mmCIF file with all atom_site columns, C-alpha atoms and ligand atoms in Angstrom:
data_model
loop_
_atom_site.group_PDB
_atom_site.id
_atom_site.type_symbol
_atom_site.label_atom_id
_atom_site.label_alt_id
_atom_site.label_comp_id
_atom_site.label_asym_id
_atom_site.label_entity_id
_atom_site.label_seq_id
_atom_site.pdbx_PDB_ins_code
_atom_site.Cartn_x
_atom_site.Cartn_y
_atom_site.Cartn_z
_atom_site.occupancy
_atom_site.B_iso_or_equiv
_atom_site.pdbx_formal_charge
_atom_site.auth_seq_id
_atom_site.auth_comp_id
_atom_site.auth_asym_id
_atom_site.auth_atom_id
_atom_site.pdbx_PDB_model_num
ATOM   1   C  CA  . UNK A 1 1   ? -9.411  -3.019  24.440  1.00 0.00 ? 16  UNK A CA  1
ATOM   2   C  CA  . UNK A 1 2   ? -10.761 -0.466  21.139  1.00 0.00 ? 17  UNK A CA  1
ATOM   3   C  CA  . UNK A 1 3   ? -14.375 -1.636  20.491  1.00 0.00 ? 18  UNK A CA  1
ATOM   4   C  CA  . UNK A 1 4   ? -15.687 -3.942  17.948  1.00 0.00 ? 19  UNK A CA  1
ATOM   5   C  CA  . UNK A 1 5   ? -17.381 -2.453  15.012  1.00 0.00 ? 20  UNK A CA  1
ATOM   6   C  CA  . UNK A 1 6   ? -20.075 -3.850  12.905  1.00 0.00 ? 21  UNK A CA  1
ATOM   7   C  CA  . UNK A 1 7   ? -19.010 -5.568  9.275   1.00 0.00 ? 22  UNK A CA  1
ATOM   8   C  CA  . UNK A 1 8   ? -21.477 -4.095  6.639   1.00 0.00 ? 23  UNK A CA  1
ATOM   9   C  CA  . UNK A 1 9   ? -22.114 -6.970  4.063   1.00 0.00 ? 24  UNK A CA  1
ATOM   10  C  CA  . UNK A 1 10  ? -22.749 -7.536  0.444   1.00 0.00 ? 25  UNK A CA  1
ATOM   11  C  CA  . UNK A 1 11  ? -25.585 -5.520  -0.299  1.00 0.00 ? 26  UNK A CA  1
ATOM   12  C  CA  . UNK A 1 12  ? -24.732 -2.327  1.707   1.00 0.00 ? 27  UNK A CA  1
ATOM   13  C  CA  . UNK A 1 13  ? -24.311 0.469   -1.026  1.00 0.00 ? 28  UNK A CA  1
ATOM   14  C  CA  . UNK A 1 14  ? -21.113 1.207   1.054   1.00 0.00 ? 29  UNK A CA  1
ATOM   15  C  CA  . UNK A 1 15  ? -19.298 -1.440  0.183   1.00 0.00 ? 30  UNK A CA  1
ATOM   16  C  CA  . UNK A 1 16  ? -19.788 0.451   -3.409  1.00 0.00 ? 31  UNK A CA  1
ATOM   17  C  CA  . UNK A 1 17  ? -18.687 3.113   -2.994  1.00 0.00 ? 32  UNK A CA  1
ATOM   18  C  CA  . UNK A 1 18  ? -15.263 4.545   -4.070  1.00 0.00 ? 33  UNK A CA  1
ATOM   19  C  CA  . UNK A 1 19  ? -13.687 5.953   -1.126  1.00 0.00 ? 34  UNK A CA  1
ATOM   20  C  CA  . UNK A 1 20  ? -11.753 9.586   0.136   1.00 0.00 ? 35  UNK A CA  1
ATOM   21  C  CA  . UNK A 1 21  ? -8.395  10.178  0.402   1.00 0.00 ? 36  UNK A CA  1
ATOM   22  C  CA  . UNK A 1 22  ? -7.265  10.371  4.330   1.00 0.00 ? 37  UNK A CA  1
ATOM   23  C  CA  . UNK A 1 23  ? -5.965  13.615  4.818   1.00 0.00 ? 38  UNK A CA  1
ATOM   24  C  CA  . UNK A 1 24  ? -5.429  13.808  8.987   1.00 0.00 ? 39  UNK A CA  1
ATOM   25  C  CA  . UNK A 1 25  ? -3.325  10.238  9.781   1.00 0.00 ? 40  UNK A CA  1
ATOM   26  C  CA  . UNK A 1 26  ? -2.445  11.817  13.319  1.00 0.00 ? 41  UNK A CA  1
ATOM   27  C  CA  . UNK A 1 27  ? -6.300  12.685  14.468  1.00 0.00 ? 42  UNK A CA  1
ATOM   28  C  CA  . UNK A 1 28  ? -7.198  10.656  17.396  1.00 0.00 ? 43  UNK A CA  1
ATOM   29  C  CA  . UNK A 1 29  ? -10.563 9.935   15.419  1.00 0.00 ? 44  UNK A CA  1
ATOM   30  C  CA  . UNK A 1 30  ? -8.664  8.265   12.612  1.00 0.00 ? 45  UNK A CA  1
ATOM   31  C  CA  . UNK A 1 31  ? -6.235  6.629   14.636  1.00 0.00 ? 46  UNK A CA  1
ATOM   32  C  CA  . UNK A 1 32  ? -9.110  5.112   17.020  1.00 0.00 ? 47  UNK A CA  1
ATOM   33  C  CA  . UNK A 1 33  ? -10.816 3.589   13.829  1.00 0.00 ? 48  UNK A CA  1
ATOM   34  C  CA  . UNK A 1 34  ? -7.691  1.747   13.058  1.00 0.00 ? 49  UNK A CA  1
ATOM   35  C  CA  . UNK A 1 35  ? -7.230  0.300   16.517  1.00 0.00 ? 50  UNK A CA  1
ATOM   36  C  CA  . UNK A 1 36  ? -11.073 -0.560  16.161  1.00 0.00 ? 51  UNK A CA  1
ATOM   37  C  CA  . UNK A 1 37  ? -10.431 -1.925  12.830  1.00 0.00 ? 52  UNK A CA  1
ATOM   38  C  CA  . UNK A 1 38  ? -7.825  -4.241  13.871  1.00 0.00 ? 53  UNK A CA  1
ATOM   39  C  CA  . UNK A 1 39  ? -9.706  -5.538  16.894  1.00 0.00 ? 54  UNK A CA  1
ATOM   40  C  CA  . UNK A 1 40  ? -12.467 -6.128  14.744  1.00 0.00 ? 55  UNK A CA  1
ATOM   41  C  CA  . UNK A 1 41  ? -10.701 -8.312  12.009  1.00 0.00 ? 56  UNK A CA  1
ATOM   42  C  CA  . UNK A 1 42  ? -9.004  -10.436 14.426  1.00 0.00 ? 57  UNK A CA  1
ATOM   43  C  CA  . UNK A 1 43  ? -11.968 -11.113 16.536  1.00 0.00 ? 58  UNK A CA  1
ATOM   44  C  CA  . UNK A 1 44  ? -13.631 -12.456 13.132  1.00 0.00 ? 59  UNK A CA  1
ATOM   45  C  CA  . UNK A 1 45  ? -10.568 -14.404 12.158  1.00 0.00 ? 60  UNK A CA  1
ATOM   46  C  CA  . UNK A 1 46  ? -10.139 -11.913 9.472   1.00 0.00 ? 61  UNK A CA  1
ATOM   47  C  CA  . UNK A 1 47  ? -6.431  -11.513 7.903   1.00 0.00 ? 62  UNK A CA  1
ATOM   48  C  CA  . UNK A 1 48  ? -7.530  -8.155  6.513   1.00 0.00 ? 63  UNK A CA  1
ATOM   49  C  CA  . UNK A 1 49  ? -10.278 -5.252  6.789   1.00 0.00 ? 64  UNK A CA  1
ATOM   50  C  CA  . UNK A 1 50  ? -10.818 -2.026  4.842   1.00 0.00 ? 65  UNK A CA  1
ATOM   51  C  CA  . UNK A 1 51  ? -12.714 1.021   6.379   1.00 0.00 ? 66  UNK A CA  1
ATOM   52  C  CA  . UNK A 1 52  ? -15.787 0.679   4.116   1.00 0.00 ? 67  UNK A CA  1
ATOM   53  C  CA  . UNK A 1 53  ? -16.419 -2.612  5.877   1.00 0.00 ? 68  UNK A CA  1
ATOM   54  C  CA  . UNK A 1 54  ? -16.557 -0.907  8.807   1.00 0.00 ? 69  UNK A CA  1
ATOM   55  C  CA  . UNK A 1 55  ? -19.137 1.994   6.752   1.00 0.00 ? 70  UNK A CA  1
ATOM   56  C  CA  . UNK A 1 56  ? -16.232 4.547   6.734   1.00 0.00 ? 71  UNK A CA  1
ATOM   57  C  CA  . UNK A 1 57  ? -15.473 5.697   3.033   1.00 0.00 ? 72  UNK A CA  1
ATOM   58  C  CA  . UNK A 1 58  ? -11.269 6.129   3.640   1.00 0.00 ? 73  UNK A CA  1
ATOM   59  C  CA  . UNK A 1 59  ? -8.915  4.833   2.041   1.00 0.00 ? 74  UNK A CA  1
ATOM   60  C  CA  . UNK A 1 60  ? -7.211  3.460   4.666   1.00 0.00 ? 75  UNK A CA  1
ATOM   61  C  CA  . UNK A 1 61  ? -7.434  -1.085  5.676   1.00 0.00 ? 76  UNK A CA  1
ATOM   62  C  CA  . UNK A 1 62  ? -5.666  -3.077  7.851   1.00 0.00 ? 77  UNK A CA  1
ATOM   63  C  CA  . UNK A 1 63  ? -3.113  -5.815  6.607   1.00 0.00 ? 78  UNK A CA  1
ATOM   64  C  CA  . UNK A 1 64  ? -2.935  -8.599  9.245   1.00 0.00 ? 79  UNK A CA  1
ATOM   65  C  CA  . UNK A 1 65  ? -2.059  -11.795 8.404   1.00 0.00 ? 80  UNK A CA  1
ATOM   66  C  CA  . UNK A 1 66  ? -2.108  -14.468 10.775  1.00 0.00 ? 81  UNK A CA  1
ATOM   67  C  CA  . UNK A 1 67  ? -2.436  -18.349 10.952  1.00 0.00 ? 82  UNK A CA  1
ATOM   68  C  CA  . UNK A 1 68  ? -6.689  -18.985 12.192  1.00 0.00 ? 83  UNK A CA  1
ATOM   69  C  CA  . UNK A 1 69  ? -9.367  -21.166 11.760  1.00 0.00 ? 84  UNK A CA  1
ATOM   70  C  CA  . UNK A 1 70  ? -10.275 -19.088 8.248   1.00 0.00 ? 85  UNK A CA  1
ATOM   71  C  CA  . UNK A 1 71  ? -7.096  -19.171 6.862   1.00 0.00 ? 86  UNK A CA  1
ATOM   72  C  CA  . UNK A 1 72  ? -4.955  -21.796 8.404   1.00 0.00 ? 87  UNK A CA  1
ATOM   73  C  CA  . UNK A 1 73  ? -1.953  -21.481 6.252   1.00 0.00 ? 88  UNK A CA  1
ATOM   74  C  CA  . UNK A 1 74  ? -1.545  -17.861 6.740   1.00 0.00 ? 89  UNK A CA  1
ATOM   75  C  CA  . UNK A 1 75  ? 2.011   -16.133 7.262   1.00 0.00 ? 90  UNK A CA  1
ATOM   76  C  CA  . UNK A 1 76  ? 2.133   -14.639 10.836  1.00 0.00 ? 91  UNK A CA  1
ATOM   77  C  CA  . UNK A 1 77  ? 3.061   -10.188 10.835  1.00 0.00 ? 92  UNK A CA  1
ATOM   78  C  CA  . UNK A 1 78  ? 1.923   -7.606  12.785  1.00 0.00 ? 93  UNK A CA  1
ATOM   79  C  CA  . UNK A 1 79  ? -1.601  -6.179  11.961  1.00 0.00 ? 94  UNK A CA  1
ATOM   80  C  CA  . UNK A 1 80  ? -0.564  -2.729  9.609   1.00 0.00 ? 95  UNK A CA  1
ATOM   81  C  CA  . UNK A 1 81  ? -2.430  -0.013  8.681   1.00 0.00 ? 96  UNK A CA  1
ATOM   82  C  CA  . UNK A 1 82  ? -2.063  1.014   4.931   1.00 0.00 ? 97  UNK A CA  1
ATOM   83  C  CA  . UNK A 1 83  ? -3.172  4.818   4.407   1.00 0.00 ? 98  UNK A CA  1
ATOM   84  C  CA  . UNK A 1 84  ? -3.915  5.971   0.844   1.00 0.00 ? 99  UNK A CA  1
ATOM   85  C  CA  . UNK A 1 85  ? -2.076  2.791   -0.353  1.00 0.00 ? 100 UNK A CA  1
ATOM   86  C  CA  . UNK A 1 86  ? -1.205  2.124   -4.252  1.00 0.00 ? 101 UNK A CA  1
ATOM   87  C  CA  . UNK A 1 87  ? 0.364   -0.215  -6.005  1.00 0.00 ? 102 UNK A CA  1
ATOM   88  C  CA  . UNK A 1 88  ? 3.575   1.411   -7.841  1.00 0.00 ? 103 UNK A CA  1
ATOM   89  C  CA  . UNK A 1 89  ? 4.785   -2.355  -9.878  1.00 0.00 ? 104 UNK A CA  1
ATOM   90  C  CA  . UNK A 1 90  ? 3.164   -5.336  -10.248 1.00 0.00 ? 105 UNK A CA  1
ATOM   91  C  CA  . UNK A 1 91  ? 4.502   -9.069  -11.704 1.00 0.00 ? 106 UNK A CA  1
ATOM   92  C  CA  . UNK A 1 92  ? 3.542   -10.653 -15.001 1.00 0.00 ? 107 UNK A CA  1
ATOM   93  C  CA  . UNK A 1 93  ? 2.617   -13.726 -13.137 1.00 0.00 ? 108 UNK A CA  1
ATOM   94  C  CA  . UNK A 1 94  ? -1.162  -14.243 -12.383 1.00 0.00 ? 109 UNK A CA  1
ATOM   95  C  CA  . UNK A 1 95  ? -2.072  -16.986 -9.663  1.00 0.00 ? 110 UNK A CA  1
ATOM   96  C  CA  . UNK A 1 96  ? -5.542  -17.701 -8.551  1.00 0.00 ? 111 UNK A CA  1
ATOM   97  C  CA  . UNK A 1 97  ? -6.240  -18.627 -4.877  1.00 0.00 ? 112 UNK A CA  1
ATOM   98  C  CA  . UNK A 1 98  ? -8.966  -19.100 -2.469  1.00 0.00 ? 113 UNK A CA  1
ATOM   99  C  CA  . UNK A 1 99  ? -10.312 -16.135 -1.070  1.00 0.00 ? 114 UNK A CA  1
ATOM   100 C  CA  . UNK A 1 100 ? -13.407 -15.311 1.584   1.00 0.00 ? 115 UNK A CA  1
ATOM   101 C  CA  . UNK A 1 101 ? -14.194 -11.650 2.777   1.00 0.00 ? 116 UNK A CA  1
ATOM   102 C  CA  . UNK A 1 102 ? -15.654 -10.980 6.351   1.00 0.00 ? 117 UNK A CA  1
ATOM   103 C  CA  . UNK A 1 103 ? -18.916 -8.688  4.310   1.00 0.00 ? 118 UNK A CA  1
ATOM   104 C  CA  . UNK A 1 104 ? -19.650 -11.996 1.693   1.00 0.00 ? 119 UNK A CA  1
ATOM   105 C  CA  . UNK A 1 105 ? -19.383 -14.460 4.941   1.00 0.00 ? 120 UNK A CA  1
ATOM   106 C  CA  . UNK A 1 106 ? -19.929 -17.927 4.355   1.00 0.00 ? 121 UNK A CA  1
ATOM   107 C  CA  . UNK A 1 107 ? -18.886 -17.765 0.825   1.00 0.00 ? 122 UNK A CA  1
ATOM   108 C  CA  . UNK A 1 108 ? -15.166 -18.429 -1.321  1.00 0.00 ? 123 UNK A CA  1
ATOM   109 C  CA  . UNK A 1 109 ? -14.155 -17.228 -4.625  1.00 0.00 ? 124 UNK A CA  1
ATOM   110 C  CA  . UNK A 1 110 ? -10.918 -18.500 -6.234  1.00 0.00 ? 125 UNK A CA  1
ATOM   111 C  CA  . UNK A 1 111 ? -9.244  -15.563 -7.772  1.00 0.00 ? 126 UNK A CA  1
ATOM   112 C  CA  . UNK A 1 112 ? -6.488  -14.131 -9.591  1.00 0.00 ? 127 UNK A CA  1
ATOM   113 C  CA  . UNK A 1 113 ? -4.376  -11.761 -8.678  1.00 0.00 ? 128 UNK A CA  1
ATOM   114 C  CA  . UNK A 1 114 ? -1.041  -10.177 -9.335  1.00 0.00 ? 129 UNK A CA  1
ATOM   115 C  CA  . UNK A 1 115 ? 1.806   -12.485 -7.112  1.00 0.00 ? 130 UNK A CA  1
ATOM   116 C  CA  . UNK A 1 116 ? 3.980   -9.774  -6.748  1.00 0.00 ? 131 UNK A CA  1
ATOM   117 C  CA  . UNK A 1 117 ? 3.281   -6.388  -6.045  1.00 0.00 ? 132 UNK A CA  1
ATOM   118 C  CA  . UNK A 1 118 ? 5.529   -3.326  -4.828  1.00 0.00 ? 133 UNK A CA  1
ATOM   119 C  CA  . UNK A 1 119 ? 3.219   -1.184  -2.780  1.00 0.00 ? 134 UNK A CA  1
ATOM   120 C  CA  . UNK A 1 120 ? 3.127   2.379   -1.475  1.00 0.00 ? 135 UNK A CA  1
ATOM   121 C  CA  . UNK A 1 121 ? 1.619   3.289   1.141   1.00 0.00 ? 136 UNK A CA  1
ATOM   122 C  CA  . UNK A 1 122 ? 1.583   5.656   4.421   1.00 0.00 ? 137 UNK A CA  1
ATOM   123 C  CA  . UNK A 1 123 ? 1.383   3.969   8.039   1.00 0.00 ? 138 UNK A CA  1
ATOM   124 C  CA  . UNK A 1 124 ? -0.453  4.959   11.532  1.00 0.00 ? 139 UNK A CA  1
ATOM   125 C  CA  . UNK A 1 125 ? 2.538   7.697   11.929  1.00 0.00 ? 140 UNK A CA  1
ATOM   126 C  CA  . UNK A 1 126 ? 1.919   9.522   8.705   1.00 0.00 ? 141 UNK A CA  1
ATOM   127 C  CA  . UNK A 1 127 ? 5.641   8.090   7.405   1.00 0.00 ? 142 UNK A CA  1
ATOM   128 C  CA  . UNK A 1 128 ? 5.679   6.763   3.452   1.00 0.00 ? 143 UNK A CA  1
ATOM   129 C  CA  . UNK A 1 129 ? 6.194   3.108   3.363   1.00 0.00 ? 144 UNK A CA  1
ATOM   130 C  CA  . UNK A 1 130 ? 7.292   1.299   0.339   1.00 0.00 ? 145 UNK A CA  1
ATOM   131 C  CA  . UNK A 1 131 ? 7.794   -2.649  0.406   1.00 0.00 ? 146 UNK A CA  1
ATOM   132 C  CA  . UNK A 1 132 ? 7.449   -5.419  -2.038  1.00 0.00 ? 147 UNK A CA  1
ATOM   133 C  CA  . UNK A 1 133 ? 4.690   -7.635  -1.094  1.00 0.00 ? 148 UNK A CA  1
ATOM   134 C  CA  . UNK A 1 134 ? 4.195   -11.464 -2.544  1.00 0.00 ? 149 UNK A CA  1
ATOM   135 C  CA  . UNK A 1 135 ? 2.050   -14.487 -2.147  1.00 0.00 ? 150 UNK A CA  1
ATOM   136 C  CA  . UNK A 1 136 ? -0.594  -14.439 0.401   1.00 0.00 ? 151 UNK A CA  1
ATOM   137 C  CA  . UNK A 1 137 ? 0.433   -11.318 1.479   1.00 0.00 ? 152 UNK A CA  1
ATOM   138 C  CA  . UNK A 1 138 ? 0.098   -9.582  -1.999  1.00 0.00 ? 153 UNK A CA  1
ATOM   139 C  CA  . UNK A 1 139 ? -3.205  -10.904 -2.302  1.00 0.00 ? 154 UNK A CA  1
ATOM   140 C  CA  . UNK A 1 140 ? -4.790  -9.700  0.677   1.00 0.00 ? 155 UNK A CA  1
ATOM   141 C  CA  . UNK A 1 141 ? -3.264  -6.304  -0.582  1.00 0.00 ? 156 UNK A CA  1
ATOM   142 C  CA  . UNK A 1 142 ? -4.851  -6.596  -4.139  1.00 0.00 ? 157 UNK A CA  1
ATOM   143 C  CA  . UNK A 1 143 ? -8.281  -7.762  -1.790  1.00 0.00 ? 158 UNK A CA  1
ATOM   144 C  CA  . UNK A 1 144 ? -8.490  -4.543  0.423   1.00 0.00 ? 159 UNK A CA  1
ATOM   145 C  CA  . UNK A 1 145 ? -7.344  -1.737  -2.271  1.00 0.00 ? 160 UNK A CA  1
ATOM   146 C  CA  . UNK A 1 146 ? -10.472 -3.114  -4.461  1.00 0.00 ? 161 UNK A CA  1
ATOM   147 C  CA  . UNK A 1 147 ? -12.706 -2.471  -1.560  1.00 0.00 ? 162 UNK A CA  1
ATOM   148 C  CA  . UNK A 1 148 ? -11.260 1.100   -1.268  1.00 0.00 ? 163 UNK A CA  1
ATOM   149 C  CA  . UNK A 1 149 ? -12.831 1.284   -5.375  1.00 0.00 ? 164 UNK A CA  1
ATOM   150 C  CA  . UNK A 1 150 ? -16.142 -0.826  -4.739  1.00 0.00 ? 165 UNK A CA  1
ATOM   151 C  CA  . UNK A 1 151 ? -14.798 -3.868  -5.830  1.00 0.00 ? 166 UNK A CA  1
ATOM   152 C  CA  . UNK A 1 152 ? -15.234 -7.313  -4.232  1.00 0.00 ? 167 UNK A CA  1
ATOM   153 C  CA  . UNK A 1 153 ? -13.948 -10.581 -4.918  1.00 0.00 ? 168 UNK A CA  1
ATOM   154 C  CA  . UNK A 1 154 ? -17.102 -11.779 -6.296  1.00 0.00 ? 169 UNK A CA  1
ATOM   155 C  CA  . UNK A 1 155 ? -16.170 -9.158  -8.769  1.00 0.00 ? 170 UNK A CA  1
ATOM   156 C  CA  . UNK A 1 156 ? -13.745 -10.828 -9.861  1.00 0.00 ? 171 UNK A CA  1
ATOM   157 C  CA  . UNK A 1 157 ? -13.853 -14.705 -10.522 1.00 0.00 ? 172 UNK A CA  1
ATOM   158 C  CA  . UNK A 1 158 ? -13.766 -15.741 -13.669 1.00 0.00 ? 173 UNK A CA  1
ATOM   159 C  CA  . UNK A 1 159 ? -16.705 -17.905 -13.297 1.00 0.00 ? 174 UNK A CA  1
ATOM   160 C  CA  . UNK A 1 160 ? -19.478 -18.894 -11.564 1.00 0.00 ? 175 UNK A CA  1
ATOM   161 C  CA  . UNK A 1 161 ? -18.217 -22.410 -10.831 1.00 0.00 ? 176 UNK A CA  1
ATOM   162 C  CA  . UNK A 1 162 ? -15.133 -20.743 -8.733  1.00 0.00 ? 177 UNK A CA  1
ATOM   163 C  CA  . UNK A 1 163 ? -17.644 -19.852 -5.857  1.00 0.00 ? 178 UNK A CA  1
ATOM   164 C  CA  . UNK A 1 164 ? -18.140 -22.130 -3.460  1.00 0.00 ? 179 UNK A CA  1
ATOM   165 C  CA  . UNK A 1 165 ? -19.712 -22.364 0.575   1.00 0.00 ? 180 UNK A CA  1
ATOM   166 C  CA  . UNK A 1 166 ? -17.182 -22.290 2.964   1.00 0.00 ? 181 UNK A CA  1
ATOM   167 C  CA  . UNK A 1 167 ? -18.170 -25.725 4.015   1.00 0.00 ? 182 UNK A CA  1
ATOM   168 C  CA  . UNK A 1 168 ? -17.307 -26.973 0.607   1.00 0.00 ? 183 UNK A CA  1
ATOM   169 C  CA  . UNK A 1 169 ? -13.984 -24.757 0.883   1.00 0.00 ? 184 UNK A CA  1
ATOM   170 C  CA  . UNK A 1 170 ? -12.963 -26.375 4.312   1.00 0.00 ? 185 UNK A CA  1
ATOM   171 C  CA  . UNK A 1 171 ? -13.433 -29.769 2.557   1.00 0.00 ? 186 UNK A CA  1
ATOM   172 C  CA  . UNK A 1 172 ? -11.764 -29.239 0.096   1.00 0.00 ? 187 UNK A CA  1
ATOM   173 C  CA  . UNK A 1 173 ? -8.610  -27.881 2.214   1.00 0.00 ? 188 UNK A CA  1
ATOM   174 C  CA  . UNK A 1 174 ? -8.772  -30.764 4.054   1.00 0.00 ? 189 UNK A CA  1
ATOM   175 C  CA  . UNK A 1 175 ? -8.475  -33.017 1.551   1.00 0.00 ? 190 UNK A CA  1
HETATM 176 ZN ZN1 . LIG B 2 .   ? -12.947 -8.331  2.005   1.00 0.00 ? 20  LIG B ZN1 1
#
């Protein structure tokens, strides 16, 4: 078991920094950071986590979509480390969907995102990967990429009225 890491919360300046590119992907310290980030996201019922959220300002995030109490309808996928990630193409279509964030506990927001994106990243073995992502997984990627640029989902809502508490959100999705 990797150790659980402390999650930086809204107001912590590290969440507003531009993260640095990763150069030594296969280093043991980076591999340990990947393992601990996966454990931390899983333990917190997250579907993704970015390195700045665990106070490491590097261009690295984990996408780990799976159904859990915070996201009952999430598709199941293996937790994947995405390093130096980029969006290389995007759909014209933008869709709004509910997001939360481990760094902004207790709040959900209705956030517009591209419905489909083509992405590029290095995997944890240092191999360049190209993928097309759609819907919920595309949304996670865009949310996590924002973290690497100091942007939080609350910055992306179109109106303050698109912010709700976790409690009201749970009521909304169960109605
Ligand atoms: Zn987040």
